[in-house]
Amino acid sequence: MLIFAIILLLFSCKEKDQNTCTISGEVISYDDCTSLLLFKTHQDPRYLSEKIKLDKNNTFKYTIKEPTDERYSLISEEAFIAGNGYLVNFFADSDSIRFQIHSMERMTENKIIGSKKSNLLLDFEKEEKNWLDTDPFGKYKIAYTRYCH
């Protein structure tokens, strides 16, 4: 009976270890970035975030224990403090996800490898940014200011 209990304990511990998501990657052309903040998107990163330090090659690695189906975000800590950063959103739907994160000027070059949901989200965000860059509300802004002020 004791041997059976030990085997059961070993398998239950191993099962818990499998419920992780390791994120890793590199930060490219983001000169002031020395660390990233990781948090669930609906949480306030000032209070509920994990700080991930970049190494001398601007790479990082972090393991999320017990990931949920919620959306997660990464942001440069320095850019967040300065108020000029942007979120890299992703889903922890794989055991390993790799990132290439660029500065805001090159954010459309960001890559997320290993997560199907995150790639769909990234494609949508790129399309949205391209659409907003065309100033789609331009003629309506003029009408609004003319008739509503």
Short mmCIF file of N, CA and C in Angstrom, two decimals:
data_model
loop_
_atom_site.label_atom_id
_atom_site.label_comp_id
_atom_site.label_asym_id
_atom_site.label_seq_id
_atom_site.Cartn_x
_atom_site.Cartn_y
_atom_site.Cartn_z
N MET A 1 0.82 -1.19 0.00
CA MET A 1 0.00 0.00 0.00
C MET A 1 0.87 1.27 0.00
N LEU A 2 1.99 1.22 0.75
CA LEU A 2 2.89 2.36 0.82
C LEU A 2 3.52 2.63 -0.56
N ILE A 3 3.90 1.60 -1.27
CA ILE A 3 4.49 1.75 -2.61
C ILE A 3 3.47 2.36 -3.56
N PHE A 4 2.21 1.93 -3.49
CA PHE A 4 1.15 2.48 -4.33
C PHE A 4 0.95 3.97 -4.04
N ALA A 5 1.00 4.36 -2.76
CA ALA A 5 0.82 5.76 -2.38
C ALA A 5 1.98 6.62 -2.91
N ILE A 6 3.20 6.11 -2.85
CA ILE A 6 4.36 6.84 -3.36
C ILE A 6 4.26 7.03 -4.87
N ILE A 7 3.87 5.98 -5.59
CA ILE A 7 3.71 6.08 -7.05
C ILE A 7 2.63 7.09 -7.39
N LEU A 8 1.51 7.04 -6.68
CA LEU A 8 0.43 8.00 -6.91
C LEU A 8 0.90 9.43 -6.65
N LEU A 9 1.67 9.63 -5.61
CA LEU A 9 2.19 10.95 -5.29
C LEU A 9 3.13 11.46 -6.38
N LEU A 10 3.99 10.59 -6.88
CA LEU A 10 4.92 10.98 -7.95
C LEU A 10 4.18 11.40 -9.21
N PHE A 11 3.15 10.64 -9.60
CA PHE A 11 2.39 10.99 -10.80
C PHE A 11 1.60 12.27 -10.61
N SER A 12 1.06 12.51 -9.42
CA SER A 12 0.30 13.74 -9.20
C SER A 12 1.22 14.95 -9.23
N CYS A 13 2.45 14.83 -8.71
CA CYS A 13 3.41 15.94 -8.78
C CYS A 13 3.82 16.21 -10.22
N LYS A 14 4.02 15.17 -10.98
CA LYS A 14 4.42 15.32 -12.38
C LYS A 14 3.30 16.01 -13.17
N GLU A 15 2.06 15.66 -12.88
CA GLU A 15 0.92 16.26 -13.56
C GLU A 15 0.88 17.76 -13.32
N LYS A 16 1.16 18.21 -12.11
CA LYS A 16 1.17 19.63 -11.81
C LYS A 16 2.29 20.34 -12.57
N ASP A 17 3.45 19.72 -12.70
CA ASP A 17 4.55 20.33 -13.43
C ASP A 17 4.22 20.56 -14.90
N GLN A 18 3.33 19.75 -15.45
CA GLN A 18 2.99 19.88 -16.86
C GLN A 18 2.07 21.06 -17.13
N ASN A 19 1.44 21.62 -16.11
CA ASN A 19 0.53 22.74 -16.30
C ASN A 19 1.29 24.06 -16.18
N THR A 20 2.21 24.25 -17.10
CA THR A 20 3.00 25.49 -17.16
C THR A 20 3.09 25.97 -18.61
N CYS A 21 3.48 27.20 -18.74
CA CYS A 21 3.74 27.78 -20.06
C CYS A 21 5.02 28.59 -19.94
N THR A 22 6.03 28.18 -20.66
CA THR A 22 7.30 28.91 -20.64
C THR A 22 7.32 29.90 -21.79
N ILE A 23 7.48 31.17 -21.44
CA ILE A 23 7.61 32.21 -22.45
C ILE A 23 9.08 32.63 -22.52
N SER A 24 9.54 32.85 -23.71
CA SER A 24 10.93 33.28 -23.90
C SER A 24 10.98 34.13 -25.16
N GLY A 25 12.06 34.83 -25.32
CA GLY A 25 12.18 35.63 -26.54
C GLY A 25 13.24 36.68 -26.44
N GLU A 26 13.15 37.60 -27.39
CA GLU A 26 14.13 38.67 -27.46
C GLU A 26 13.42 40.00 -27.69
N VAL A 27 14.03 41.04 -27.19
CA VAL A 27 13.55 42.40 -27.38
C VAL A 27 14.53 43.07 -28.34
N ILE A 28 14.00 43.54 -29.48
CA ILE A 28 14.84 44.05 -30.57
C ILE A 28 14.60 45.55 -30.76
N SER A 29 15.67 46.32 -30.86
CA SER A 29 15.59 47.77 -31.15
C SER A 29 14.72 48.51 -30.15
N TYR A 30 14.80 48.12 -28.91
CA TYR A 30 14.04 48.76 -27.83
C TYR A 30 15.08 49.20 -26.81
N ASP A 31 15.79 50.29 -27.12
CA ASP A 31 17.01 50.68 -26.42
C ASP A 31 16.87 50.81 -24.90
N ASP A 32 15.79 51.40 -24.42
CA ASP A 32 15.67 51.66 -22.99
C ASP A 32 15.10 50.49 -22.20
N CYS A 33 14.74 49.42 -22.85
CA CYS A 33 14.07 48.31 -22.18
C CYS A 33 15.09 47.39 -21.49
N THR A 34 14.96 47.25 -20.16
CA THR A 34 15.80 46.31 -19.41
C THR A 34 14.98 45.24 -18.72
N SER A 35 13.67 45.44 -18.65
CA SER A 35 12.79 44.44 -18.04
C SER A 35 11.38 44.58 -18.59
N LEU A 36 10.64 43.48 -18.50
CA LEU A 36 9.25 43.43 -18.95
C LEU A 36 8.35 43.18 -17.75
N LEU A 37 7.15 43.68 -17.84
CA LEU A 37 6.12 43.36 -16.85
C LEU A 37 5.16 42.38 -17.48
N LEU A 38 4.85 41.31 -16.77
CA LEU A 38 3.90 40.29 -17.22
C LEU A 38 2.69 40.34 -16.30
N PHE A 39 1.50 40.39 -16.89
CA PHE A 39 0.28 40.44 -16.09
C PHE A 39 -0.90 39.98 -16.93
N LYS A 40 -1.98 39.61 -16.27
CA LYS A 40 -3.22 39.32 -16.98
C LYS A 40 -3.76 40.67 -17.43
N THR A 41 -4.27 40.73 -18.64
CA THR A 41 -4.63 42.00 -19.27
C THR A 41 -5.60 42.82 -18.43
N HIS A 42 -6.49 42.18 -17.71
CA HIS A 42 -7.47 42.94 -16.92
C HIS A 42 -6.90 43.44 -15.58
N GLN A 43 -5.67 43.09 -15.26
CA GLN A 43 -5.08 43.49 -13.99
C GLN A 43 -4.23 44.75 -14.15
N ASP A 44 -4.05 45.45 -13.06
CA ASP A 44 -3.23 46.66 -13.06
C ASP A 44 -1.76 46.27 -12.91
N PRO A 45 -0.93 46.55 -13.92
CA PRO A 45 0.48 46.13 -13.86
C PRO A 45 1.28 46.79 -12.74
N ARG A 46 0.79 47.90 -12.20
CA ARG A 46 1.52 48.54 -11.10
C ARG A 46 1.52 47.66 -9.86
N TYR A 47 0.47 46.86 -9.69
CA TYR A 47 0.33 46.07 -8.47
C TYR A 47 0.36 44.57 -8.70
N LEU A 48 -0.09 44.12 -9.86
CA LEU A 48 -0.26 42.68 -10.10
C LEU A 48 0.53 42.24 -11.32
N SER A 49 1.83 42.39 -11.27
CA SER A 49 2.64 41.96 -12.41
C SER A 49 3.89 41.25 -11.91
N GLU A 50 4.43 40.46 -12.80
CA GLU A 50 5.71 39.80 -12.54
C GLU A 50 6.75 40.55 -13.36
N LYS A 51 7.88 40.86 -12.74
CA LYS A 51 8.96 41.56 -13.42
C LYS A 51 9.91 40.52 -14.01
N ILE A 52 10.16 40.63 -15.31
CA ILE A 52 11.06 39.72 -16.01
C ILE A 52 12.25 40.53 -16.50
N LYS A 53 13.42 40.25 -15.95
CA LYS A 53 14.65 40.96 -16.34
C LYS A 53 15.16 40.42 -17.67
N LEU A 54 15.64 41.31 -18.52
CA LEU A 54 16.31 40.91 -19.75
C LEU A 54 17.78 40.66 -19.44
N ASP A 55 18.36 39.68 -20.11
CA ASP A 55 19.79 39.45 -19.92
C ASP A 55 20.58 40.39 -20.83
N LYS A 56 21.91 40.26 -20.86
CA LYS A 56 22.74 41.18 -21.63
C LYS A 56 22.51 41.10 -23.13
N ASN A 57 21.90 40.02 -23.61
CA ASN A 57 21.57 39.87 -25.03
C ASN A 57 20.14 40.30 -25.34
N ASN A 58 19.49 40.96 -24.39
CA ASN A 58 18.09 41.39 -24.51
C ASN A 58 17.13 40.22 -24.72
N THR A 59 17.43 39.09 -24.09
CA THR A 59 16.53 37.95 -24.16
C THR A 59 15.95 37.70 -22.76
N PHE A 60 14.86 36.94 -22.73
CA PHE A 60 14.20 36.65 -21.47
C PHE A 60 13.60 35.25 -21.50
N LYS A 61 13.32 34.74 -20.31
CA LYS A 61 12.65 33.44 -20.16
C LYS A 61 11.92 33.45 -18.83
N TYR A 62 10.68 32.99 -18.85
CA TYR A 62 9.87 32.97 -17.64
C TYR A 62 8.84 31.84 -17.77
N THR A 63 8.56 31.16 -16.67
CA THR A 63 7.57 30.09 -16.68
C THR A 63 6.34 30.54 -15.91
N ILE A 64 5.21 30.51 -16.60
CA ILE A 64 3.92 30.82 -15.98
C ILE A 64 3.39 29.51 -15.40
N LYS A 65 3.19 29.50 -14.09
CA LYS A 65 2.65 28.30 -13.44
C LYS A 65 1.13 28.40 -13.41
N GLU A 66 0.49 27.32 -13.73
CA GLU A 66 -0.97 27.24 -13.76
C GLU A 66 -1.58 28.35 -14.63
N PRO A 67 -1.22 28.42 -15.91
CA PRO A 67 -1.79 29.47 -16.77
C PRO A 67 -3.30 29.28 -16.93
N THR A 68 -3.98 30.39 -17.12
CA THR A 68 -5.43 30.37 -17.31
C THR A 68 -5.75 30.67 -18.77
N ASP A 69 -7.02 30.62 -19.12
CA ASP A 69 -7.45 30.93 -20.49
C ASP A 69 -7.56 32.43 -20.74
N GLU A 70 -7.22 33.23 -19.75
CA GLU A 70 -7.30 34.67 -19.90
C GLU A 70 -6.15 35.19 -20.77
N ARG A 71 -6.33 36.40 -21.27
CA ARG A 71 -5.29 37.02 -22.07
C ARG A 71 -4.23 37.62 -21.14
N TYR A 72 -2.98 37.41 -21.50
CA TYR A 72 -1.85 37.97 -20.76
C TYR A 72 -1.24 39.10 -21.57
N SER A 73 -0.46 39.95 -20.89
CA SER A 73 0.21 41.06 -21.56
C SER A 73 1.63 41.19 -21.06
N LEU A 74 2.49 41.63 -21.97
CA LEU A 74 3.86 42.02 -21.66
C LEU A 74 3.99 43.49 -22.04
N ILE A 75 4.75 44.24 -21.25
CA ILE A 75 5.05 45.63 -21.57
C ILE A 75 6.43 45.96 -21.01
N SER A 76 7.16 46.78 -21.71
CA SER A 76 8.44 47.27 -21.21
C SER A 76 8.18 48.04 -19.91
N GLU A 77 8.89 47.68 -18.86
CA GLU A 77 8.69 48.38 -17.58
C GLU A 77 9.03 49.86 -17.72
N GLU A 78 10.11 50.17 -18.38
CA GLU A 78 10.54 51.56 -18.54
C GLU A 78 9.52 52.37 -19.35
N ALA A 79 9.02 51.78 -20.42
CA ALA A 79 8.02 52.47 -21.24
C ALA A 79 6.71 52.63 -20.47
N PHE A 80 6.36 51.64 -19.67
CA PHE A 80 5.13 51.74 -18.86
C PHE A 80 5.25 52.89 -17.86
N ILE A 81 6.39 53.00 -17.20
CA ILE A 81 6.60 54.08 -16.23
C ILE A 81 6.56 55.44 -16.93
N ALA A 82 7.14 55.51 -18.12
CA ALA A 82 7.15 56.78 -18.88
C ALA A 82 5.79 57.08 -19.52
N GLY A 83 4.91 56.10 -19.55
CA GLY A 83 3.58 56.31 -20.13
C GLY A 83 3.53 56.24 -21.63
N ASN A 84 4.54 55.61 -22.25
CA ASN A 84 4.53 55.56 -23.72
C ASN A 84 4.76 54.15 -24.26
N GLY A 85 4.41 53.16 -23.50
CA GLY A 85 4.60 51.78 -23.95
C GLY A 85 3.36 51.22 -24.63
N TYR A 86 3.48 50.03 -25.10
CA TYR A 86 2.34 49.34 -25.69
C TYR A 86 2.36 47.90 -25.20
N LEU A 87 1.20 47.29 -25.21
CA LEU A 87 1.05 45.92 -24.71
C LEU A 87 1.30 44.91 -25.82
N VAL A 88 2.00 43.84 -25.48
CA VAL A 88 2.10 42.67 -26.34
C VAL A 88 1.18 41.65 -25.70
N ASN A 89 0.03 41.43 -26.32
CA ASN A 89 -0.99 40.54 -25.76
C ASN A 89 -0.81 39.13 -26.29
N PHE A 90 -1.09 38.15 -25.44
CA PHE A 90 -0.98 36.76 -25.85
C PHE A 90 -1.82 35.86 -24.95
N PHE A 91 -2.03 34.66 -25.42
CA PHE A 91 -2.69 33.62 -24.64
C PHE A 91 -1.67 32.53 -24.32
N ALA A 92 -1.68 32.05 -23.10
CA ALA A 92 -0.75 31.00 -22.67
C ALA A 92 -1.37 29.64 -22.98
N ASP A 93 -1.63 29.39 -24.27
CA ASP A 93 -2.34 28.19 -24.70
C ASP A 93 -1.40 27.08 -25.19
N SER A 94 -0.14 27.18 -24.84
CA SER A 94 0.85 26.20 -25.26
C SER A 94 1.85 26.03 -24.12
N ASP A 95 2.63 24.97 -24.15
CA ASP A 95 3.61 24.80 -23.08
C ASP A 95 4.86 25.64 -23.32
N SER A 96 5.04 26.17 -24.54
CA SER A 96 6.20 26.99 -24.85
C SER A 96 5.84 28.02 -25.92
N ILE A 97 6.10 29.28 -25.63
CA ILE A 97 5.80 30.37 -26.57
C ILE A 97 7.04 31.25 -26.69
N ARG A 98 7.37 31.60 -27.92
CA ARG A 98 8.56 32.41 -28.20
C ARG A 98 8.13 33.75 -28.79
N PHE A 99 8.79 34.82 -28.36
CA PHE A 99 8.46 36.18 -28.78
C PHE A 99 9.63 36.87 -29.46
N GLN A 100 9.30 37.75 -30.39
CA GLN A 100 10.21 38.77 -30.90
C GLN A 100 9.45 40.08 -30.71
N ILE A 101 9.97 40.91 -29.82
CA ILE A 101 9.28 42.16 -29.47
C ILE A 101 10.14 43.33 -29.95
N HIS A 102 9.50 44.23 -30.70
CA HIS A 102 10.18 45.40 -31.25
C HIS A 102 9.68 46.67 -30.56
N SER A 103 10.36 47.77 -30.80
CA SER A 103 9.93 49.06 -30.27
C SER A 103 8.59 49.45 -30.90
N MET A 104 7.98 50.49 -30.36
CA MET A 104 6.66 50.90 -30.83
C MET A 104 6.66 51.25 -32.32
N GLU A 105 7.74 51.85 -32.80
CA GLU A 105 7.81 52.23 -34.21
C GLU A 105 7.78 51.01 -35.12
N ARG A 106 8.22 49.86 -34.61
CA ARG A 106 8.28 48.65 -35.43
C ARG A 106 7.38 47.54 -34.86
N MET A 107 6.36 47.91 -34.12
CA MET A 107 5.53 46.92 -33.45
C MET A 107 4.82 45.95 -34.39
N THR A 108 4.60 46.35 -35.63
CA THR A 108 3.96 45.44 -36.57
C THR A 108 4.87 44.29 -36.97
N GLU A 109 6.15 44.36 -36.59
CA GLU A 109 7.09 43.27 -36.86
C GLU A 109 7.17 42.26 -35.72
N ASN A 110 6.41 42.49 -34.64
CA ASN A 110 6.40 41.56 -33.52
C ASN A 110 5.98 40.17 -33.99
N LYS A 111 6.55 39.16 -33.35
CA LYS A 111 6.20 37.77 -33.67
C LYS A 111 5.94 37.01 -32.39
N ILE A 112 4.94 36.14 -32.45
CA ILE A 112 4.63 35.22 -31.36
C ILE A 112 4.59 33.84 -31.98
N ILE A 113 5.48 32.96 -31.53
CA ILE A 113 5.61 31.63 -32.12
C ILE A 113 5.22 30.57 -31.09
N GLY A 114 4.29 29.71 -31.46
CA GLY A 114 3.91 28.61 -30.58
C GLY A 114 2.52 28.72 -29.99
N SER A 115 1.77 29.76 -30.34
CA SER A 115 0.42 29.95 -29.80
C SER A 115 -0.54 30.34 -30.91
N LYS A 116 -1.46 29.46 -31.22
CA LYS A 116 -2.42 29.74 -32.30
C LYS A 116 -3.33 30.92 -31.97
N LYS A 117 -3.87 30.95 -30.75
CA LYS A 117 -4.76 32.05 -30.36
C LYS A 117 -4.02 33.39 -30.40
N SER A 118 -2.79 33.40 -29.94
CA SER A 118 -2.01 34.63 -29.91
C SER A 118 -1.72 35.13 -31.32
N ASN A 119 -1.45 34.23 -32.24
CA ASN A 119 -1.20 34.64 -33.63
C ASN A 119 -2.44 35.25 -34.26
N LEU A 120 -3.60 34.69 -33.98
CA LEU A 120 -4.85 35.29 -34.47
C LEU A 120 -5.03 36.69 -33.89
N LEU A 121 -4.76 36.84 -32.61
CA LEU A 121 -4.88 38.14 -31.96
C LEU A 121 -3.88 39.13 -32.54
N LEU A 122 -2.65 38.71 -32.75
CA LEU A 122 -1.61 39.58 -33.31
C LEU A 122 -1.97 40.03 -34.72
N ASP A 123 -2.48 39.11 -35.54
CA ASP A 123 -2.92 39.48 -36.89
C ASP A 123 -4.02 40.53 -36.84
N PHE A 124 -4.97 40.36 -35.93
CA PHE A 124 -6.05 41.33 -35.78
C PHE A 124 -5.51 42.69 -35.35
N GLU A 125 -4.59 42.70 -34.38
CA GLU A 125 -4.03 43.97 -33.89
C GLU A 125 -3.25 44.69 -34.98
N LYS A 126 -2.52 43.95 -35.82
CA LYS A 126 -1.79 44.57 -36.92
C LYS A 126 -2.75 45.18 -37.93
N GLU A 127 -3.81 44.44 -38.25
CA GLU A 127 -4.82 44.94 -39.19
C GLU A 127 -5.49 46.19 -38.64
N GLU A 128 -5.81 46.15 -37.35
CA GLU A 128 -6.45 47.29 -36.71
C GLU A 128 -5.53 48.52 -36.75
N LYS A 129 -4.25 48.35 -36.43
CA LYS A 129 -3.30 49.47 -36.46
C LYS A 129 -3.18 50.04 -37.87
N ASN A 130 -3.08 49.17 -38.87
CA ASN A 130 -2.99 49.65 -40.25
C ASN A 130 -4.23 50.43 -40.64
N TRP A 131 -5.39 49.97 -40.23
CA TRP A 131 -6.65 50.65 -40.54
C TRP A 131 -6.72 52.01 -39.84
N LEU A 132 -6.33 52.04 -38.56
CA LEU A 132 -6.36 53.31 -37.83
C LEU A 132 -5.34 54.31 -38.38
N ASP A 133 -4.23 53.82 -38.92
CA ASP A 133 -3.23 54.71 -39.51
C ASP A 133 -3.75 55.41 -40.77
N THR A 134 -4.82 54.90 -41.37
CA THR A 134 -5.39 55.55 -42.56
C THR A 134 -6.31 56.70 -42.19
N ASP A 135 -6.50 56.97 -40.88
CA ASP A 135 -7.39 58.02 -40.38
C ASP A 135 -8.81 57.82 -40.90
N PRO A 136 -9.42 56.68 -40.56
CA PRO A 136 -10.74 56.34 -41.09
C PRO A 136 -11.86 57.27 -40.64
N PHE A 137 -11.67 58.01 -39.56
CA PHE A 137 -12.72 58.89 -39.06
C PHE A 137 -12.47 60.35 -39.41
N GLY A 138 -11.51 60.61 -40.25
CA GLY A 138 -11.11 61.98 -40.59
C GLY A 138 -12.26 62.89 -40.96
N LYS A 139 -13.07 62.49 -41.94
CA LYS A 139 -14.15 63.38 -42.38
C LYS A 139 -15.24 63.51 -41.32
N TYR A 140 -15.41 62.51 -40.47
CA TYR A 140 -16.42 62.59 -39.43
C TYR A 140 -15.96 63.47 -38.28
N LYS A 141 -14.65 63.53 -38.02
CA LYS A 141 -14.14 64.42 -36.98
C LYS A 141 -14.42 65.86 -37.33
N ILE A 142 -14.28 66.22 -38.60
CA ILE A 142 -14.55 67.59 -39.06
C ILE A 142 -16.03 67.91 -38.86
N ALA A 143 -16.90 67.02 -39.26
CA ALA A 143 -18.35 67.25 -39.11
C ALA A 143 -18.72 67.35 -37.64
N TYR A 144 -18.13 66.54 -36.80
CA TYR A 144 -18.44 66.54 -35.37
C TYR A 144 -18.04 67.88 -34.76
N THR A 145 -16.85 68.35 -35.05
CA THR A 145 -16.40 69.61 -34.46
C THR A 145 -17.19 70.79 -35.01
N ARG A 146 -17.62 70.71 -36.25
CA ARG A 146 -18.37 71.82 -36.86
C ARG A 146 -19.77 71.94 -36.26
N TYR A 147 -20.46 70.82 -36.04
CA TYR A 147 -21.85 70.86 -35.66
C TYR A 147 -22.08 70.62 -34.16
N CYS A 148 -21.13 70.15 -33.47
CA CYS A 148 -21.35 69.81 -32.06
C CYS A 148 -20.65 70.74 -31.09
N HIS A 149 -19.94 71.72 -31.59
CA HIS A 149 -19.26 72.62 -30.65
C HIS A 149 -19.69 74.05 -30.85
#
